């Protein structure tokens, strides 16, 4: 009897430890830090559900998991993997602790989906508790209790806390949690105790795998062009700065820029193209430099064949006809726009035109190529910038380019020599800044499963190394010494928003924030209807909702002619 009371006391103590904070004075007095088992709100991928699940499949296979066939294509299920064998204690023994993964995809629209990854843990028990007798011939009570305990565990074989059909039968669990019973589910097991919880770390790896993928750059010389539809542009399409007096005051300064600001300085800013924030921040840097009386040259990743049109635009009044003339170039009119020809880049050029009209010494250099790839392309870009630098040795050079071209160390390809390395060899004082940002959206291109190029709004999530604040004016964070990729610091710009191609007839106008129901998080930047010049009708508007998350490092090796963060 004494053994029975002791065992019941142990069980009672275990229940007290697992109580919720409101269920006992000890828990209320010293609450433990919350361990998040589900996200505060879901992240919506800007991909069809089948594409997002294809990336999840690659991630699981890279982690060594074997997938089992599923009838429903919106689910992935791995085989069991034994994590530990033969735990023993109190006269009982576990046959093994095993885990498997269930991935559930939920389509939210044509190009929007949610992916949930559940980690299922299962403990296998066999009825191996011996029934022993003591010296007096009485049965040892603890072995009888353990036999009953194991039998109860074997009967509790339903997965727990899984996001299954809410119409299924629900029962109250032992600790007040819910057991969702679904006898038809393929992951249902009849033996052992199975628990399912969200694996947020693996979800974060998937997030970075999708939203930190290399940004594909499409070169003008190989792509079809849109027809010239300037006649279709509504007056609301055009930039309005030309109507203002010839002045460009610095409405905001970039803190941390002063240590880098000197005559002849060269600062490279590495970005993923297709956002509003990076070109705006470069415009702020140019404005700060111009306010000191220094001459400024802004380098943009545009084909050098556009230089004549850019020079003509800088000397113009910037009216609608001047904007049409600027956008007649093949770089702007290619069908597959990768973000380098965005409305934000066009606005940066217009801002430099206004600064020049106000009396500042400002130049814009288009330094990219039409056809070359890899190291050859980067060498050509560096050579053109060095020639421009030699022609204007006292200018402050601000060069905005993809961060695969600006990082000094290309760890994904030993044979690739980035543009920045050529510039640093010619001038060791060159400074390289990586764009620091928060989660958001960008315009860019990606490859579909059949290797076709698709350009649209994409999600972008920073890794911890470059994560910056979500709001605030641009600011520079300098490092004590360059990091492993050769960056000297970060240009923080906040949360990113997509900038559509400059030739898009619609989608550039600011829109009011949508009103959300109570308790529903407000979405991120709202993407409006856009129409390229070659498109007969606009696509349907859609709202995207980036959900902040704590990212974890993810693998991936971008090719030399792509940009990656």
Coordinates of N, CA, C and O in Angstrom, one line a residue, residues 4-176:
X4 N 1.9 2.1 -3.5 CA 0.8 2.7 -4.2 C 0.7 4.2 -3.9 O 0.6 5.0 -4.8
X5 N 0.7 4.6 -2.6 CA 0.6 6.0 -2.3 C 1.8 6.8 -2.8 O 1.6 7.9 -3.3
X6 N 3.0 6.2 -2.8 CA 4.2 6.8 -3.3 C 4.0 7.1 -4.8 O 4.3 8.2 -5.3
X7 N 3.5 6.1 -5.5 CA 3.3 6.3 -7.0 C 2.3 7.3 -7.3 O 2.5 8.1 -8.2
X8 N 1.2 7.3 -6.6 CA 0.2 8.3 -6.8 C 0.7 9.7 -6.5 O 0.4 10.7 -7.2
X9 N 1.6 9.9 -5.5 CA 2.2 11.2 -5.2 C 3.1 11.6 -6.3 O 3.1 12.8 -6.7
X10 N 3.8 10.7 -6.9 CA 4.6 11.1 -8.1 C 3.8 11.5 -9.2 O 4.1 12.5 -9.9
X11 N 2.7 10.9 -9.5 CA 1.8 11.3 -10.6 C 1.2 12.7 -10.3 O 1.1 13.5 -11.2
X12 N 0.8 12.9 -9.1 CA 0.2 14.2 -8.7 C 1.3 15.3 -8.9 O 1.0 16.4 -9.4
X13 N 2.5 15.1 -8.5 CA 3.6 16.1 -8.7 C 3.8 16.4 -10.2 O 4.0 17.5 -10.5
X14 N 3.7 15.4 -11.0 CA 3.9 15.6 -12.4 C 2.8 16.5 -13.0 O 3.0 17.4 -13.8
X15 N 1.6 16.3 -12.6 CA 0.5 17.1 -13.0 C 0.6 18.6 -12.6 O 0.3 19.5 -13.4
X16 N 1.1 18.8 -11.4 CA 1.3 20.1 -10.9 C 2.4 20.9 -11.8 O 2.3 22.0 -12.1
X17 N 3.4 20.2 -12.2 CA 4.5 20.8 -13.0 C 3.9 21.2 -14.4 O 4.4 22.2 -14.9
X18 N 3.0 20.5 -14.9 CA 2.5 20.7 -16.2 C 1.3 21.7 -16.2 O 0.6 21.9 -17.2
X19 N 0.9 22.2 -15.0 CA -0.3 23.1 -14.9 C 0.0 24.4 -15.6 O 1.1 24.9 -15.7
X20 N -1.1 25.0 -16.1 CA -1.0 26.3 -16.7 C -0.7 27.4 -15.6 O -1.0 27.1 -14.4
X21 N -0.2 28.6 -15.9 CA 0.1 29.5 -14.9 C -1.0 29.9 -14.0 O -0.8 30.2 -12.8
X22 N -2.2 29.8 -14.4 CA -3.4 30.1 -13.6 C -3.8 29.0 -12.7 O -4.7 29.2 -11.9
X23 N -3.1 27.8 -12.7 CA -3.6 26.7 -12.0 C -2.9 26.4 -10.7 O -3.0 25.4 -10.1
X24 N -2.0 27.3 -10.3 CA -1.3 27.0 -9.0 C -0.5 28.2 -8.6 O 0.0 29.0 -9.4
X25 N -0.3 28.4 -7.3 CA 0.4 29.5 -6.8 C 1.9 29.5 -7.2 O 2.5 30.5 -7.4
X26 N 2.5 28.3 -7.3 CA 3.9 28.2 -7.6 C 4.2 28.7 -9.0 O 5.1 29.4 -9.3
X27 N 3.3 28.3 -9.9 CA 3.4 28.7 -11.3 C 3.2 30.2 -11.4 O 3.8 30.9 -12.2
X28 N 2.2 30.7 -10.7 CA 1.9 32.1 -10.8 C 3.0 33.0 -10.2 O 3.3 34.1 -10.6
X29 N 3.7 32.5 -9.2 CA 4.8 33.2 -8.5 C 6.0 33.3 -9.4 O 6.7 34.3 -9.4
X30 N 6.3 32.2 -10.1 CA 7.5 32.2 -11.0 C 7.2 31.6 -12.3 O 7.5 30.5 -12.6
X31 N 6.5 32.4 -13.2 CA 6.2 31.9 -14.5 C 7.4 31.7 -15.4 O 8.3 32.4 -15.3
X32 N 7.4 30.6 -16.1 CA 8.5 30.3 -17.0 C 8.3 31.1 -18.3 O 7.2 31.4 -18.7
X33 N 9.4 31.4 -19.0 CA 9.3 32.1 -20.3 C 8.5 31.2 -21.3 O 8.6 30.0 -21.3
X34 N 7.6 31.9 -22.0 CA 6.8 31.2 -23.0 C 7.6 30.7 -24.1 O 8.4 31.3 -24.7
X35 N 7.4 29.4 -24.4 CA 8.0 28.8 -25.6 C 7.0 28.7 -26.7 O 6.0 27.9 -26.6
X36 N 7.2 29.5 -27.7 CA 6.2 29.6 -28.8 C 6.1 28.3 -29.5 O 7.0 27.8 -30.1
X37 N 4.9 27.8 -29.6 CA 4.6 26.5 -30.3 C 3.8 26.8 -31.6 O 3.6 25.8 -32.3
X38 N 3.4 28.0 -31.8 CA 2.6 28.4 -33.0 C 2.9 29.8 -33.2 O 3.1 30.6 -32.3
X39 N 2.9 30.3 -34.5 CA 3.2 31.7 -34.8 C 2.1 32.6 -34.3 O 0.9 32.1 -34.2
X40 N 2.4 33.8 -34.0 CA 1.3 34.8 -33.6 C 0.4 35.0 -34.8 O -0.8 35.2 -34.6
X41 N 0.9 35.0 -36.0 CA 0.0 35.0 -37.2 C 0.8 34.4 -38.4 O 2.0 34.3 -38.3
X42 N 0.1 34.0 -39.4 CA 0.7 33.2 -40.5 C 1.4 34.0 -41.5 O 1.0 35.2 -41.7
X43 N 2.4 33.5 -42.1 CA 3.1 34.1 -43.2 C 2.5 33.6 -44.5 O 2.4 32.4 -44.7
X44 N 2.2 34.6 -45.3 CA 1.7 34.2 -46.7 C 2.8 34.3 -47.7 O 3.4 35.4 -47.9
X45 N 3.1 33.2 -48.3 CA 4.1 33.1 -49.4 C 3.5 33.7 -50.7 O 2.3 33.4 -51.0
X46 N 4.3 34.4 -51.4 CA 3.8 34.9 -52.7 C 4.1 33.9 -53.8 O 4.8 34.1 -54.8
X47 N 3.6 32.6 -53.6 CA 3.8 31.5 -54.5 C 2.5 30.7 -54.5 O 1.8 30.6 -53.5
X48 N 2.2 30.0 -55.6 CA 1.1 29.1 -55.6 C 1.5 27.9 -54.6 O 2.7 27.6 -54.4
X49 N 0.5 27.3 -54.1 CA 0.7 26.3 -53.0 C 1.6 25.2 -53.5 O 2.4 24.6 -52.8
X50 N 1.4 24.8 -54.8 CA 2.2 23.6 -55.3 C 3.7 24.0 -55.4 O 4.6 23.2 -55.2
X51 N 4.0 25.3 -55.7 CA 5.4 25.7 -55.8 C 6.0 25.8 -54.4 O 7.2 25.4 -54.2
X52 N 5.2 26.3 -53.4 CA 5.7 26.4 -52.1 C 6.0 25.0 -51.5 O 7.0 24.7 -50.8
X53 N 5.1 24.0 -51.8 CA 5.2 22.6 -51.3 C 6.4 22.0 -52.0 O 7.1 21.1 -51.4
X54 N 6.7 22.4 -53.2 CA 7.9 21.8 -53.9 C 9.2 22.2 -53.2 O 10.1 21.4 -53.1
X55 N 9.2 23.5 -52.7 CA 10.4 23.9 -52.0 C 10.4 23.2 -50.6 O 11.5 22.9 -50.2
X56 N 9.3 23.0 -50.0 CA 9.3 22.2 -48.8 C 9.8 20.8 -49.0 O 10.5 20.2 -48.1
X57 N 9.4 20.2 -50.1 CA 9.9 18.8 -50.4 C 11.4 18.8 -50.5 O 12.1 17.9 -50.0
X58 N 12.0 19.8 -51.2 CA 13.5 19.9 -51.4 C 14.1 20.0 -50.0 O 15.1 19.4 -49.7
X59 N 13.5 20.9 -49.1 CA 14.1 21.1 -47.8 C 14.1 19.8 -47.0 O 15.1 19.5 -46.4
X60 N 13.0 19.0 -47.0 CA 12.9 17.8 -46.2 C 13.9 16.8 -46.8 O 14.6 16.1 -46.0
X61 N 14.0 16.7 -48.1 CA 15.0 15.7 -48.7 C 16.4 16.1 -48.4 O 17.3 15.3 -48.1
X62 N 16.7 17.4 -48.4 CA 18.0 17.9 -48.0 C 18.4 17.6 -46.6 O 19.5 17.4 -46.2
X63 N 17.3 17.5 -45.7 CA 17.5 17.1 -44.3 C 17.5 15.6 -44.1 O 17.6 15.1 -43.0
X64 N 17.4 14.8 -45.2 CA 17.5 13.4 -45.1 C 16.2 12.6 -44.9 O 16.3 11.4 -44.6
X65 N 15.1 13.3 -45.0 CA 13.8 12.7 -44.8 C 13.3 11.9 -46.0 O 13.5 12.4 -47.1
X66 N 12.6 10.8 -45.8 CA 12.0 10.0 -46.9 C 10.5 10.3 -46.9 O 9.9 10.2 -45.9
X67 N 10.0 10.8 -48.1 CA 8.6 11.1 -48.2 C 7.8 9.9 -48.6 O 8.2 9.0 -49.4
X68 N 6.6 9.8 -48.0 CA 5.7 8.8 -48.3 C 4.6 9.3 -49.3 O 4.3 10.5 -49.3
X69 N 4.1 8.4 -50.2 CA 3.1 8.9 -51.1 C 1.8 9.4 -50.4 O 1.4 8.7 -49.4
X70 N 1.2 10.4 -50.9 CA 0.0 11.0 -50.4 C -1.0 11.2 -51.5 O -0.7 11.6 -52.6
X71 N -2.3 10.9 -51.2 CA -3.3 11.1 -52.3 C -3.6 12.5 -52.4 O -3.9 13.0 -53.6
X72 N -3.6 13.3 -51.4 CA -3.9 14.7 -51.4 C -2.6 15.5 -51.7 O -1.7 15.4 -50.9
X73 N -2.5 16.2 -52.8 CA -1.2 16.8 -53.1 C -0.9 18.0 -52.2 O 0.2 18.6 -52.3
X74 N -1.8 18.4 -51.4 CA -1.6 19.6 -50.5 C -0.9 19.1 -49.2 O -0.7 20.0 -48.3
X75 N -0.6 17.8 -49.1 CA 0.1 17.3 -47.9 C 1.4 16.6 -48.3 O 1.5 16.0 -49.3
X76 N 2.3 16.7 -47.4 CA 3.6 15.9 -47.5 C 3.7 15.2 -46.1 O 3.4 15.7 -45.1
X77 N 4.2 13.9 -46.2 CA 4.3 13.1 -45.0 C 5.6 12.3 -45.1 O 5.9 11.7 -46.1
X78 N 6.5 12.4 -44.1 CA 7.7 11.7 -44.1 C 7.5 10.3 -43.3 O 6.6 10.2 -42.6
X79 N 8.5 9.4 -43.6 CA 8.5 8.2 -42.8 C 9.0 8.5 -41.4 O 9.6 9.5 -41.1
X80 N 8.7 7.5 -40.5 CA 9.2 7.7 -39.1 C 10.7 7.6 -39.1 O 11.3 6.8 -39.8
X81 N 11.4 8.3 -38.2 CA 12.8 8.2 -38.0 C 13.0 8.0 -36.5 O 12.5 8.8 -35.7
X82 N 13.7 7.0 -36.1 CA 13.9 6.7 -34.7 C 15.0 7.6 -34.1 O 16.1 7.8 -34.7
X83 N 14.6 8.3 -33.0 CA 15.5 9.3 -32.4 C 16.2 8.7 -31.2 O 17.4 9.1 -31.0
X84 N 15.6 7.8 -30.5 CA 16.3 7.2 -29.3 C 15.6 5.9 -29.0 O 14.4 5.7 -29.2
X85 N 16.4 5.0 -28.6 CA 16.0 3.6 -28.3 C 16.2 3.3 -26.8 O 17.2 3.7 -26.2
X86 N 15.3 2.4 -26.3 CA 15.6 1.8 -25.0 C 15.6 2.6 -23.8 O 16.4 2.4 -22.9
X87 N 14.8 3.7 -23.7 CA 14.7 4.4 -22.4 C 14.1 3.5 -21.4 O 13.0 2.9 -21.6
X88 N 14.6 3.4 -20.2 CA 14.1 2.5 -19.2 C 14.0 3.3 -17.8 O 14.7 4.2 -17.6
X89 N 13.1 2.8 -17.0 CA 13.0 3.4 -15.7 C 11.7 2.9 -15.0 O 10.7 2.7 -15.7
X90 N 11.8 2.7 -13.7 CA 10.6 2.3 -12.9 C 10.0 1.0 -13.4 O 8.8 0.8 -13.4
X91 N 10.9 0.1 -13.9 CA 10.4 -1.2 -14.4 C 9.7 -1.2 -15.7 O 9.3 -2.2 -16.2
X92 N 9.7 -0.1 -16.5 CA 9.2 -0.1 -17.8 C 10.3 0.3 -18.8 O 11.3 0.9 -18.4
X93 N 10.1 0.0 -20.1 CA 11.0 0.3 -21.1 C 10.3 0.7 -22.4 O 9.4 0.0 -22.8
X94 N 10.8 1.8 -23.0 CA 10.3 2.3 -24.2 C 11.0 1.6 -25.4 O 12.2 1.4 -25.3
X95 N 10.3 1.2 -26.4 CA 10.9 0.6 -27.6 C 11.5 1.6 -28.5 O 12.2 1.2 -29.4
X96 N 11.3 2.9 -28.3 CA 11.9 3.9 -29.1 C 11.1 5.1 -29.2 O 9.9 5.1 -29.2
X97 N 11.8 6.3 -29.3 CA 11.1 7.6 -29.6 C 11.4 7.9 -31.0 O 12.6 8.0 -31.4
X98 N 10.4 8.2 -31.8 CA 10.5 8.4 -33.2 C 9.8 9.7 -33.6 O 8.8 10.1 -32.9
X99 N 10.2 10.3 -34.7 CA 9.6 11.6 -35.2 C 9.4 11.4 -36.7 O 10.0 10.7 -37.4
X100 N 8.4 12.2 -37.2 CA 8.1 12.3 -38.6 C 7.6 13.7 -38.8 O 7.2 14.4 -37.8
X101 N 7.5 14.2 -40.1 CA 7.0 15.5 -40.4 C 5.7 15.4 -41.2 O 5.7 14.6 -42.2
X102 N 4.8 16.3 -40.9 CA 3.6 16.4 -41.8 C 3.6 17.9 -42.2 O 3.7 18.8 -41.4
X103 N 3.5 18.1 -43.5 CA 3.5 19.5 -44.1 C 2.1 19.7 -44.7 O 1.7 18.9 -45.6
X104 N 1.4 20.7 -44.3 CA 0.1 21.0 -44.8 C 0.2 22.3 -45.6 O 0.6 23.4 -45.0
X105 N -0.2 22.3 -46.9 CA -0.3 23.5 -47.7 C -1.7 24.0 -47.8 O -2.7 23.3 -48.0
X106 N -1.9 25.3 -47.7 CA -3.2 26.0 -47.8 C -3.2 27.1 -48.9 O -2.5 28.1 -48.7
X107 N -3.9 26.9 -50.0 CA -3.9 28.0 -51.0 C -4.7 29.1 -50.5 O -5.8 29.0 -50.0
X108 N -4.2 30.4 -50.7 CA -4.9 31.6 -50.3 C -5.3 32.4 -51.5 O -5.9 33.4 -51.4
X109 N -4.9 32.0 -52.7 CA -5.1 32.7 -53.9 C -4.3 32.1 -55.0 O -3.6 31.1 -54.8
X110 N -4.3 32.8 -56.2 CA -3.5 32.2 -57.3 C -2.0 32.2 -57.0 O -1.4 31.2 -57.4
X111 N -1.5 33.2 -56.4 CA -0.1 33.2 -56.0 C 0.2 33.5 -54.6 O 1.2 34.1 -54.2
X112 N -0.7 33.0 -53.7 CA -0.5 33.1 -52.3 C -0.8 31.8 -51.6 O -1.8 31.1 -51.9
X113 N 0.0 31.5 -50.6 CA -0.2 30.2 -49.9 C 0.4 30.3 -48.5 O 1.2 31.1 -48.2
X114 N -0.1 29.4 -47.6 CA 0.4 29.2 -46.3 C 0.9 27.8 -46.2 O 0.3 26.8 -46.6
X115 N 2.1 27.6 -45.6 CA 2.7 26.3 -45.4 C 2.9 26.1 -43.9 O 3.6 26.9 -43.2
X116 N 2.3 25.0 -43.4 CA 2.5 24.7 -41.9 C 3.2 23.4 -41.8 O 2.9 22.4 -42.5
X117 N 4.2 23.3 -41.0 CA 5.0 22.1 -40.8 C 4.9 21.6 -39.4 O 5.1 22.4 -38.4
X118 N 4.4 20.4 -39.2 CA 4.2 19.8 -37.9 C 5.2 18.7 -37.7 O 5.5 17.8 -38.5
X119 N 5.8 18.7 -36.5 CA 6.7 17.7 -36.1 C 6.0 16.7 -35.2 O 5.5 17.1 -34.1
X120 N 5.8 15.5 -35.6 CA 5.1 14.5 -34.9 C 6.1 13.6 -34.1 O 7.0 13.0 -34.7
X121 N 5.9 13.5 -32.8 CA 6.7 12.7 -32.0 C 5.9 11.5 -31.5 O 4.8 11.7 -31.0
X122 N 6.5 10.3 -31.5 CA 5.7 9.1 -31.0 C 6.6 8.3 -30.2 O 7.8 8.0 -30.5
X123 N 6.1 7.8 -29.1 CA 6.9 6.9 -28.2 C 6.2 5.5 -28.3 O 5.0 5.4 -28.1
X124 N 7.0 4.5 -28.6 CA 6.5 3.2 -28.7 C 6.7 2.4 -27.4 O 7.8 2.5 -26.9
X125 N 5.7 1.7 -27.0 CA 5.8 0.9 -25.8 C 5.4 -0.5 -26.1 O 4.5 -0.8 -26.9
X126 N 6.1 -1.4 -25.5 CA 5.7 -2.8 -25.5 C 5.4 -3.3 -24.1 O 5.9 -2.7 -23.2
X127 N 4.6 -4.3 -24.0 CA 4.2 -4.7 -22.6 C 5.3 -5.6 -22.0 O 5.1 -6.8 -21.9
X128 N 6.4 -5.0 -21.6 CA 7.5 -5.8 -21.2 C 7.8 -5.6 -19.7 O 8.8 -5.9 -19.2
X129 N 6.8 -5.0 -18.9 CA 7.0 -4.9 -17.5 C 6.8 -6.2 -16.8 O 5.7 -6.9 -17.0
X130 N 7.7 -6.7 -16.0 CA 7.6 -7.9 -15.4 C 6.7 -7.8 -14.1 O 6.7 -6.8 -13.5
X131 N 6.0 -8.9 -13.8 CA 5.2 -9.0 -12.6 C 6.1 -9.8 -11.6 O 6.3 -11.0 -11.7
X132 N 6.6 -9.1 -10.6 CA 7.6 -9.7 -9.7 C 6.9 -9.8 -8.3 O 6.0 -9.2 -8.0
X133 N 7.5 -10.7 -7.5 CA 7.0 -11.0 -6.2 C 8.1 -10.7 -5.2 O 9.3 -11.0 -5.5
X134 N 7.8 -10.3 -4.0 CA 8.8 -10.0 -3.0 C 9.1 -11.4 -2.2 O 8.5 -12.4 -2.6
X135 N 9.9 -11.3 -1.3 CA 10.3 -12.5 -0.5 C 9.1 -13.1 0.2 O 9.1 -14.3 0.4
X136 N 8.1 -12.4 0.6 CA 7.0 -12.9 1.3 C 5.9 -13.5 0.3 O 4.9 -14.1 0.8
X137 N 6.2 -13.4 -1.0 CA 5.2 -13.9 -2.0 C 4.2 -12.9 -2.4 O 3.3 -13.3 -3.3
X138 N 4.3 -11.7 -2.0 CA 3.3 -10.7 -2.4 C 3.8 -10.0 -3.7 O 5.0 -9.9 -4.0
X139 N 2.8 -9.6 -4.5 CA 3.2 -9.0 -5.8 C 3.7 -7.6 -5.6 O 3.2 -6.8 -4.7
X140 N 4.8 -7.2 -6.2 CA 5.4 -5.9 -6.1 C 4.5 -4.9 -6.9 O 4.3 -5.0 -8.1
X141 N 3.9 -4.0 -6.1 CA 2.9 -3.1 -6.6 C 3.3 -2.2 -7.8 O 2.6 -2.0 -8.7
X142 N 4.6 -1.7 -7.7 CA 5.0 -0.8 -8.8 C 5.0 -1.4 -10.2 O 4.7 -0.8 -11.2
X143 N 5.3 -2.7 -10.2 CA 5.3 -3.4 -11.5 C 3.9 -3.5 -12.1 O 3.7 -3.5 -13.3
X144 N 3.0 -3.8 -11.2 CA 1.6 -3.9 -11.6 C 1.1 -2.5 -12.1 O 0.4 -2.4 -13.2
X145 N 1.5 -1.4 -11.4 CA 1.1 -0.1 -11.8 C 1.7 0.3 -13.2 O 1.0 0.8 -14.1
X146 N 3.0 -0.1 -13.4 CA 3.6 0.2 -14.6 C 3.0 -0.5 -15.8 O 2.9 0.0 -16.9
X147 N 2.6 -1.7 -15.6 CA 1.9 -2.5 -16.6 C 0.6 -1.8 -17.1 O 0.4 -1.6 -18.3
X148 N -0.2 -1.4 -16.1 CA -1.4 -0.6 -16.4 C -1.1 0.7 -17.1 O -1.8 1.1 -18.0
X149 N 0.0 1.4 -16.6 CA 0.4 2.6 -17.2 C 0.7 2.5 -18.7 O 0.3 3.3 -19.5
X150 N 1.5 1.5 -19.0 CA 1.9 1.2 -20.4 C 0.7 0.9 -21.3 O 0.6 1.4 -22.4
X151 N -0.2 0.1 -20.7 CA -1.4 -0.2 -21.5 C -2.2 1.0 -21.8 O -2.8 1.2 -22.9
X152 N -2.3 2.0 -20.9 CA -3.1 3.2 -21.1 C -2.4 4.0 -22.2 O -3.0 4.6 -23.1
X153 N -1.0 4.1 -22.2 CA -0.3 4.8 -23.2 C -0.5 4.2 -24.6 O -0.6 5.0 -25.6
X154 N -0.5 2.9 -24.7 CA -0.7 2.3 -26.0 C -2.1 2.6 -26.5 O -2.3 2.6 -27.8
X155 N -3.1 2.9 -25.7 CA -4.4 3.2 -26.2 C -4.6 4.6 -26.6 O -5.5 4.9 -27.3
X156 N -3.6 5.5 -26.2 CA -3.7 6.9 -26.6 C -2.9 7.1 -27.9 O -1.8 7.7 -27.9
X157 N -3.4 6.6 -29.0 CA -2.6 6.6 -30.2 C -3.0 7.7 -31.2 O -2.7 7.5 -32.4
X158 N -3.7 8.8 -30.8 CA -4.1 9.8 -31.8 C -3.1 10.9 -31.9 O -2.6 11.3 -30.8
X159 N -2.9 11.5 -33.1 CA -2.0 12.7 -33.1 C -2.7 13.8 -32.4 O -3.9 14.0 -32.3
X160 N -1.9 14.7 -31.8 CA -2.4 15.8 -31.0 C -2.0 17.2 -31.6 O -0.9 17.3 -32.1
X161 N -2.9 18.1 -31.4 CA -2.6 19.5 -31.8 C -2.3 19.7 -33.2 O -1.5 20.5 -33.6
X162 N -2.9 18.9 -34.1 CA -2.7 19.0 -35.5 C -3.8 19.9 -36.2 O -4.9 19.9 -35.7
X163 N -3.4 20.7 -37.2 CA -4.4 21.5 -37.9 C -5.1 20.6 -38.9 O -4.8 20.6 -40.1
X164 N -6.1 19.9 -38.4 CA -6.9 19.0 -39.3 C -8.3 19.7 -39.5 O -8.5 20.8 -39.0
X165 N -9.1 18.9 -40.1 CA -10.5 19.5 -40.4 C -11.2 19.8 -39.1 O -11.4 19.0 -38.3
X166 N -11.7 21.1 -39.0 CA -12.3 21.5 -37.8 C -13.7 20.8 -37.6 O -14.3 20.8 -36.5
X167 N -14.2 20.1 -38.6 CA -15.5 19.5 -38.5 C -15.3 18.1 -37.9 O -16.3 17.4 -37.6
X168 N -14.1 17.6 -37.7 CA -13.9 16.3 -37.1 C -14.2 16.3 -35.6 O -14.3 17.4 -35.0
X169 N -14.4 15.1 -35.0 CA -14.8 15.0 -33.6 C -13.6 15.5 -32.8 O -12.4 15.2 -33.0
X170 N -13.9 16.2 -31.7 CA -12.8 16.7 -30.8 C -13.2 16.3 -29.4 O -14.3 16.4 -28.9
X171 N -12.1 15.8 -28.7 CA -12.3 15.3 -27.3 C -11.3 16.1 -26.4 O -10.3 16.6 -26.9
X172 N -11.6 16.2 -25.2 CA -10.7 16.8 -24.2 C -9.6 15.9 -23.8 O -9.8 14.7 -23.5
X173 N -8.4 16.4 -23.8 CA -7.2 15.6 -23.5 C -6.9 15.6 -22.0 O -7.6 16.3 -21.2
X174 N -5.9 14.9 -21.6 CA -5.6 14.7 -20.2 C -5.2 16.0 -19.5 O -5.6 16.3 -18.4
X175 N -4.5 16.9 -20.2 CA -4.1 18.2 -19.6 C -5.0 19.3 -20.1 O -4.6 20.5 -19.9
X176 N -6.1 19.1 -20.6 CA -7.0 20.1 -21.0 C -6.8 20.5 -22.5 O -7.5 21.3 -23.0

